[in-house]
């Protein structure tokens, strides 16, 4: 009889613990986050946050909305999400143009834009591509501005040293495959399936080329909110950031995570897994938010101003330390 009584006590304690957990979870502040594409580095990171509960561990309940980058920014501008992964130049323009009182809270994601050619292309390096036919998103896209900055650092200009075709991602991929353009600048997640199928290969990335030219990381996007949201939710930005940086540290410190997440990543074999790890490693989410991150952002804004992509702009107007 004693064992039955002990079992009943154990069940009762477990029920109370479960009840307390769900009561506590229900009381956590809820934050809606525009997460971008599920297979981009930031998309994979938020999957880790959700699966392993890094948000709850940091005292916040994060709801992630996956969508393409353009729709992601539309949701942010319309305040249908509280925060969104936002290109740094876009965040600055929101402030300059009076669209949003945007504030970058981190963490950063370095550039994961790759220059991609067909698998049978004769081009082996970025230097080979001069005068080639280049496919890019329109000039209004933040990624085009980044290619401008990176190429000018190498003494090139995308509109004078290449034959440029502007279009959207689906058309650019088709143009590349049919030979209308020789190479495209594209987010890694947009061509992951083509890379897996060995229809294309990447010859360089903005991150690699920028670091070679400047000795710095190329800060691309960061989690961004508005001053209005910060004022209404004091201290909550730090909890959100901690959830993401804790998840990034977990990925960094647990190499077995890739094997465990093959199903989510739709990876079928070891060769594909190794290729994904190699690609992802270049675009890892920062595991911290520190002075070096802010310094790289300031440098990016200075270069954007010098190249006429931004008016004179003080990074401290938009960055939250």
XYZ file of N, CA and C in Angstrom, residues 34-218:
555
model
N 8.767 39.044 -36.880
C 8.879 38.713 -38.294
C 10.205 38.021 -38.542
N 10.153 36.715 -38.873
C 11.357 35.893 -38.869
C 11.987 35.690 -40.242
N 11.364 36.153 -41.308
C 11.950 35.947 -42.626
C 11.772 34.521 -43.105
N 12.733 34.046 -43.888
C 12.623 32.731 -44.527
C 13.075 31.615 -43.588
N 12.367 30.489 -43.587
C 12.689 29.426 -42.626
C 14.055 28.789 -42.809
N 14.619 28.816 -44.029
C 15.915 28.158 -44.235
C 17.081 29.132 -44.268
N 16.791 30.431 -44.116
C 17.881 31.388 -43.942
C 18.451 31.189 -42.539
N 19.687 31.669 -42.282
C 20.259 31.472 -40.941
C 19.367 31.966 -39.810
N 18.745 33.144 -39.989
C 17.885 33.624 -38.911
C 16.647 32.752 -38.760
N 16.148 32.195 -39.875
C 14.999 31.289 -39.810
C 15.338 30.008 -39.071
N 16.522 29.455 -39.350
C 16.951 28.247 -38.650
C 17.132 28.531 -37.162
N 17.658 29.712 -36.863
C 17.884 30.059 -35.456
C 16.573 30.128 -34.685
N 15.553 30.743 -35.260
C 14.302 30.849 -34.513
C 13.641 29.481 -34.367
N 13.907 28.573 -35.320
C 13.447 27.187 -35.144
C 14.066 26.578 -33.894
N 15.355 26.851 -33.672
C 16.036 26.339 -32.482
C 15.455 26.978 -31.221
N 15.164 28.275 -31.288
C 14.545 28.950 -30.141
C 13.235 28.269 -29.781
N 12.404 28.020 -30.781
C 11.094 27.403 -30.543
C 11.229 25.984 -30.009
N 12.077 25.201 -30.652
C 12.174 23.783 -30.302
C 12.725 23.565 -28.901
N 13.709 24.378 -28.518
C 14.384 24.172 -27.235
C 13.948 25.166 -26.161
N 12.981 26.005 -26.491
C 12.382 26.880 -25.492
C 13.281 27.960 -24.938
N 14.191 28.485 -25.775
C 15.087 29.529 -25.279
C 14.341 30.817 -24.956
N 13.188 31.025 -25.564
C 12.423 32.230 -25.219
C 11.834 32.112 -23.820
N 11.192 30.970 -23.534
C 10.588 30.780 -22.209
C 11.648 30.835 -21.110
N 12.834 30.290 -21.395
C 13.909 30.301 -20.404
C 14.360 31.720 -20.079
N 14.115 32.630 -21.012
C 14.505 34.024 -20.796
C 13.325 34.920 -20.451
N 12.184 34.299 -20.112
C 11.056 35.065 -19.609
C 10.251 35.801 -20.649
N 10.150 35.236 -21.869
C 9.358 35.873 -22.916
C 8.775 34.772 -23.810
N 7.616 35.033 -24.373
C 6.948 34.073 -25.255
C 6.979 34.639 -26.673
N 7.851 34.075 -27.526
C 8.045 34.601 -28.874
C 7.187 33.834 -29.877
N 6.454 34.569 -30.690
C 5.706 33.990 -31.806
C 6.388 34.446 -33.089
N 6.865 33.480 -33.887
C 7.608 33.813 -35.101
C 6.723 33.686 -36.329
N 6.835 34.663 -37.216
C 6.071 34.680 -38.462
C 7.063 34.517 -39.612
N 7.002 33.386 -40.307
C 7.895 33.132 -41.428
C 7.274 33.648 -42.718
N 8.067 34.389 -43.476
C 7.593 34.891 -44.760
C 8.800 35.356 -45.557
N 8.583 35.794 -46.801
C 9.711 36.267 -47.599
C 10.145 37.646 -47.103
N 11.375 38.080 -47.455
C 11.907 39.334 -46.891
C 11.046 40.562 -47.175
N 10.459 40.654 -48.363
C 9.658 41.829 -48.705
C 8.390 41.876 -47.854
N 7.706 40.755 -47.741
C 6.492 40.693 -46.919
C 6.833 40.915 -45.450
N 8.001 40.430 -45.038
C 8.431 40.606 -43.656
C 8.503 42.090 -43.298
N 9.078 42.889 -44.187
C 9.175 44.325 -43.919
C 7.812 45.010 -43.999
N 6.949 44.518 -44.856
C 5.591 45.069 -44.939
C 4.856 44.860 -43.613
N 4.980 43.676 -43.052
C 4.356 43.396 -41.755
C 4.907 44.319 -40.675
N 6.203 44.574 -40.724
C 6.844 45.437 -39.737
C 6.354 46.875 -39.883
N 6.327 47.377 -41.096
C 5.881 48.764 -41.309
C 4.432 48.950 -40.889
N 3.627 47.907 -41.106
C 2.205 47.983 -40.746
C 1.967 47.621 -39.287
N 3.060 47.374 -38.550
C 3.008 47.036 -37.121
C 2.179 45.781 -36.837
N 2.231 44.834 -37.770
C 1.580 43.552 -37.553
C 2.513 42.570 -36.850
N 3.778 42.944 -36.748
C 4.739 42.244 -35.891
C 5.413 43.298 -35.011
N 5.877 42.883 -33.845
C 6.517 43.820 -32.923
C 7.967 44.088 -33.306
N 8.618 43.053 -33.812
C 10.010 43.146 -34.221
C 10.160 42.379 -35.533
N 11.243 42.676 -36.267
C 11.489 41.951 -37.515
C 12.976 41.979 -37.834
N 13.455 40.901 -38.448
C 14.811 40.915 -38.977
C 14.812 41.896 -40.143
N 15.654 42.919 -40.048
C 15.609 44.036 -40.984
C 17.012 44.376 -41.471
N 17.195 44.569 -42.795
C 18.500 45.030 -43.283
C 18.867 46.356 -42.625
N 20.141 46.510 -42.289
C 20.572 47.696 -41.558
C 20.324 48.979 -42.345
N 20.543 48.939 -43.656
C 20.294 50.139 -44.455
C 18.804 50.465 -44.498
N 17.964 49.443 -44.508
C 16.518 49.663 -44.489
C 16.096 50.321 -43.181
N 16.642 49.851 -42.064
C 16.309 50.440 -40.765
C 16.695 51.913 -40.729
N 17.875 52.240 -41.270
C 18.309 53.636 -41.296
C 17.376 54.481 -42.155
N 16.957 53.932 -43.278
C 16.066 54.694 -44.172
C 14.696 54.908 -43.532
N 14.226 53.961 -42.749
C 12.957 54.167 -42.042
C 13.040 55.432 -41.182
N 14.180 55.602 -40.503
C 14.360 56.761 -39.634
C 14.515 58.043 -40.457
N 15.378 58.005 -41.455
C 15.649 59.187 -42.280
C 14.388 59.664 -42.987
N 13.591 58.710 -43.509
C 12.392 59.061 -44.288
C 11.155 59.262 -43.423
N 11.282 59.041 -42.112
C 10.137 59.226 -41.228
C 9.087 58.150 -41.333
N 9.458 56.974 -41.852
C 8.505 55.870 -41.999
C 8.237 55.204 -40.657
N 9.308 54.896 -39.938
C 9.237 54.284 -38.608
C 10.370 54.850 -37.759
N 10.139 54.944 -36.472
C 11.210 55.316 -35.549
C 11.933 54.025 -35.162
N 12.643 53.448 -36.146
C 13.225 52.118 -35.997
C 14.400 52.115 -35.034
N 14.536 50.984 -34.321
C 15.641 50.798 -33.395
C 16.176 49.373 -33.550
N 17.482 49.278 -33.783
C 18.144 47.978 -33.941
C 18.544 47.471 -32.564
N 18.043 46.291 -32.181
C 18.344 45.764 -30.845
C 19.296 44.572 -30.884
N 19.618 44.044 -32.089
C 20.505 42.900 -32.197
C 19.782 41.597 -31.843
N 20.422 40.463 -32.079
C 21.789 40.329 -32.564
C 21.902 40.519 -34.074
N 23.138 40.576 -34.542
C 23.413 40.754 -35.959
C 23.448 39.426 -36.691
N 23.133 39.492 -37.970
C 23.444 38.390 -38.874
C 24.327 38.978 -39.953
N 25.469 38.371 -40.177
C 26.352 38.865 -41.217
C 25.776 38.514 -42.583
N 26.316 39.140 -43.622
C 25.749 38.980 -44.967
C 25.715 37.514 -45.377
N 24.579 37.058 -45.883
C 24.519 35.701 -46.424
C 24.030 35.767 -47.868
N 24.501 36.814 -48.560
C 24.216 36.955 -49.988
C 25.381 36.346 -50.752
N 25.070 35.457 -51.668
C 26.109 34.754 -52.420
C 26.023 35.106 -53.894
N 27.169 35.091 -54.547
C 27.235 35.220 -56.005
C 27.240 33.814 -56.581
N 26.214 33.526 -57.375
C 25.977 32.168 -57.841
C 26.072 32.112 -59.361
N 26.723 31.051 -59.870
C 26.809 30.792 -61.306
C 26.239 29.400 -61.587
N 26.004 29.100 -62.850
C 25.569 27.745 -63.215
C 26.700 26.752 -62.918
N 26.330 25.520 -62.700
C 27.331 24.509 -62.350
C 28.376 24.343 -63.450
N 27.972 24.523 -64.726
C 28.896 24.341 -65.843
C 29.551 25.648 -66.287
N 29.431 26.694 -65.489
C 29.966 28.001 -65.846
C 31.496 27.980 -65.865
N 32.115 28.730 -66.777
C 33.584 28.816 -66.788
C 34.128 29.717 -65.681
N 33.257 30.497 -65.022
C 33.710 31.431 -63.996
C 34.042 30.687 -62.703
N 35.238 30.944 -62.184
C 35.696 30.250 -60.986
C 35.819 31.163 -59.774
N 35.900 32.468 -59.995
C 36.061 33.398 -58.884
C 35.322 34.688 -59.206
N 35.169 35.535 -58.202
C 34.483 36.803 -58.440
C 35.251 37.660 -59.435
N 36.580 37.588 -59.390
C 37.401 38.386 -60.295
C 37.144 38.009 -61.755
N 36.725 36.780 -62.012
C 36.441 36.337 -63.384
C 35.181 36.982 -63.951
N 34.348 37.560 -63.081
C 33.010 37.977 -63.497
C 32.949 39.369 -64.118
N 34.036 40.116 -64.104
C 34.008 41.461 -64.672
C 33.498 41.408 -66.122
N 32.564 42.305 -66.435
C 31.901 42.409 -67.749
C 30.874 41.302 -67.995
N 30.687 40.411 -67.028
C 29.689 39.350 -67.206
C 28.284 39.912 -67.025
N 27.301 39.108 -67.393
C 25.892 39.504 -67.259
C 25.418 39.185 -65.850
N 25.011 40.227 -65.134
C 24.721 40.159 -63.702
C 23.222 40.314 -63.458
N 22.634 39.384 -62.717
C 21.228 39.463 -62.340
C 21.090 39.879 -60.893
N 20.294 40.937 -60.642
C 20.167 41.477 -59.289
C 18.720 41.833 -58.995
N 18.402 41.870 -57.712
C 17.149 42.467 -57.291
C 17.149 43.949 -57.679
N 15.980 44.588 -57.746
C 15.917 46.003 -58.135
C 16.750 46.907 -57.235
N 17.027 48.112 -57.733
C 17.844 49.075 -56.994
C 17.230 49.436 -55.653
N 15.926 49.274 -55.514
C 15.266 49.608 -54.253
C 15.526 48.565 -53.165
N 16.076 47.413 -53.530
C 16.313 46.338 -52.560
C 17.590 46.600 -51.771
N 17.552 46.302 -50.484
C 18.723 46.507 -49.631
C 19.909 45.675 -50.105
N 19.639 44.478 -50.636
C 20.746 43.626 -51.072
C 21.506 44.244 -52.244
N 20.808 45.008 -53.103
C 21.523 45.675 -54.200
C 22.460 46.741 -53.638
N 22.000 47.502 -52.657
C 22.863 48.501 -52.030
C 24.121 47.856 -51.451
N 23.952 46.670 -50.874
C 25.106 45.989 -50.286
C 26.091 45.562 -51.366
N 25.578 45.115 -52.518
C 26.501 44.757 -53.606
C 27.239 45.997 -54.106
N 26.546 47.144 -54.119
C 27.197 48.395 -54.513
C 28.370 48.690 -53.575
N 28.119 48.623 -52.269
C 29.175 48.906 -51.293
C 30.341 47.942 -51.450
N 30.019 46.655 -51.530
C 31.079 45.647 -51.606
C 31.888 45.799 -52.894
N 31.219 45.984 -54.024
C 31.944 46.095 -55.294
C 32.800 47.357 -55.344
N 32.282 48.459 -54.819
C 33.072 49.695 -54.846
C 34.310 49.582 -53.975
N 34.228 48.781 -52.926
C 35.410 48.533 -52.105
C 36.495 47.809 -52.915
N 36.086 47.131 -53.988
C 37.015 46.411 -54.857
C 37.342 47.207 -56.110
N 36.894 48.480 -56.139
C 37.160 49.310 -57.298
C 36.256 49.035 -58.473
N 35.087 48.440 -58.222
C 34.137 48.106 -59.283
C 32.820 48.828 -59.040
N 31.995 48.856 -60.071
C 30.655 49.404 -59.936
C 29.692 48.461 -60.646
N 28.626 48.017 -59.960
C 27.734 47.019 -60.575
C 27.078 47.486 -61.868
N 26.902 48.795 -62.030
C 26.180 49.266 -63.211
C 27.081 49.641 -64.379
N 28.362 49.787 -64.122
C 29.276 50.127 -65.223
C 30.232 48.987 -65.571
N 30.544 48.132 -64.597
C 31.482 47.042 -64.857
C 30.793 45.719 -65.179
N 29.450 45.722 -65.151
C 28.692 44.516 -65.464
C 27.478 44.896 -66.304
N 26.915 43.912 -66.975
C 25.678 44.116 -67.722
C 24.537 43.641 -66.819
N 23.803 44.578 -66.224
C 22.875 44.247 -65.143
C 21.452 44.049 -65.658
N 20.818 42.988 -65.178
C 19.388 42.748 -65.367
C 18.734 42.740 -63.992
N 17.732 43.586 -63.804
C 17.034 43.657 -62.524
C 15.732 42.864 -62.593
N 15.473 42.059 -61.560
C 14.206 41.314 -61.517
C 14.006 40.771 -60.103
N 12.995 39.910 -59.946
C 12.726 39.283 -58.656
C 13.460 37.944 -58.572
N 13.453 37.336 -57.403
C 14.216 36.102 -57.198
C 13.801 34.958 -58.126
N 12.504 34.637 -58.242
C 12.146 33.520 -59.129
C 12.642 33.723 -60.565
N 12.494 34.940 -61.077
C 12.938 35.201 -62.443
C 14.459 35.182 -62.551
N 15.133 35.718 -61.549
C 16.590 35.713 -61.587
C 17.133 34.294 -61.633
N 16.555 33.406 -60.858
C 17.010 32.006 -60.865
C 16.775 31.382 -62.230
N 15.632 31.677 -62.828
C 15.333 31.147 -64.159
C 16.277 31.731 -65.201
N 16.535 33.032 -65.119
C 17.472 33.684 -66.044
C 18.849 33.028 -65.969
N 19.266 32.696 -64.742
C 20.577 32.070 -64.575
C 20.601 30.693 -65.224
N 19.588 29.896 -64.958
C 19.568 28.528 -65.475
C 19.494 28.493 -66.995
N 18.793 29.457 -67.605
C 18.656 29.459 -69.059
C 19.762 30.245 -69.759
N 20.651 30.906 -68.986
C 21.789 31.592 -69.573
C 21.566 33.045 -69.932
N 20.424 33.617 -69.565
C 20.183 35.033 -69.825
C 21.155 35.902 -69.031
N 21.523 35.462 -67.831
C 22.563 36.127 -67.041
C 23.622 35.090 -66.673
N 24.823 35.582 -66.385
C 25.929 34.686 -66.035
C 26.012 34.406 -64.538
N 25.582 35.377 -63.731
C 25.617 35.179 -62.283
C 24.564 36.064 -61.636
N 24.164 35.681 -60.437
C 23.175 36.451 -59.687
C 23.669 36.634 -58.255
N 23.210 37.694 -57.621
C 23.439 37.917 -56.186
C 22.142 37.536 -55.487
N 22.207 36.597 -54.574
C 20.980 36.021 -54.039
C 21.194 35.574 -52.607
N 20.129 35.632 -51.800
C 20.195 35.071 -50.452
C 20.402 33.563 -50.554
N 21.234 33.046 -49.697
C 21.568 31.625 -49.726
C 20.321 30.749 -49.701
N 19.351 31.100 -48.871
C 18.152 30.277 -48.759
C 17.368 30.160 -50.051
N 17.490 31.166 -50.925
C 16.740 31.161 -52.174
C 17.281 30.142 -53.185
N 18.549 29.769 -53.055
C 19.148 28.849 -54.030
C 19.607 27.544 -53.386
N 19.202 27.319 -52.141
C 19.668 26.117 -51.453
C 19.277 24.858 -52.214
N 18.054 24.782 -52.716
C 17.625 23.588 -53.454
C 18.455 23.418 -54.723
N 18.737 24.509 -55.426
C 19.545 24.423 -56.648
C 20.976 23.996 -56.327
N 21.502 24.459 -55.192
C 22.837 24.021 -54.772
C 22.838 22.524 -54.463
N 21.807 22.070 -53.775
C 21.697 20.644 -53.453
C 21.646 19.800 -54.717
N 20.928 20.303 -55.716
C 20.771 19.562 -56.975
C 21.965 19.730 -57.899
N 22.945 20.516 -57.459
C 24.175 20.782 -58.222
C 23.892 21.421 -59.582
N 22.855 22.227 -59.625
C 22.563 22.993 -60.839
C 23.313 24.315 -60.838
N 23.683 24.783 -59.655
C 24.441 26.025 -59.521
C 25.536 25.819 -58.482
N 26.454 26.757 -58.452
C 27.478 26.773 -57.407
C 27.783 28.236 -57.075
N 28.307 28.461 -55.906
C 28.604 29.848 -55.546
C 30.108 30.089 -55.620
N 30.454 31.245 -56.187
C 31.872 31.556 -56.399
C 32.412 32.494 -55.325
N 31.522 33.181 -54.633
C 31.958 34.089 -53.567
C 30.727 34.552 -52.814
N 30.951 35.194 -51.694
C 29.861 35.809 -50.955
C 30.241 37.240 -50.617
N 29.241 38.065 -50.375
C 29.516 39.435 -49.962
C 30.342 39.452 -48.690
N 30.032 38.545 -47.772
C 30.757 38.481 -46.503
C 32.250 38.265 -46.737
N 32.578 37.268 -47.567
C 33.980 36.959 -47.831
C 34.707 38.152 -48.463
N 34.088 38.750 -49.475
C 34.733 39.827 -50.221
C 34.872 41.090 -49.384
N 33.837 41.379 -48.570
C 33.895 42.560 -47.699
C 35.003 42.392 -46.659
N 35.109 41.215 -46.082
C 36.129 40.988 -45.056
C 37.528 41.066 -45.655
N 37.692 40.576 -46.889
C 38.986 40.687 -47.555
C 39.361 42.144 -47.783
N 38.358 42.973 -48.129
C 38.624 44.376 -48.468
C 38.772 45.269 -47.241
N 38.084 44.937 -46.146
C 38.032 45.845 -44.998
C 38.589 45.261 -43.702
N 38.713 43.931 -43.638
C 39.117 43.291 -42.391
C 37.997 43.235 -41.370
N 36.759 43.508 -41.809
C 35.605 43.547 -40.906
C 34.540 42.545 -41.342
N 33.700 42.168 -40.389
C 32.488 41.436 -40.722
C 31.533 42.380 -41.450
N 30.699 41.798 -42.299
C 29.729 42.599 -43.044
C 28.371 42.452 -42.361
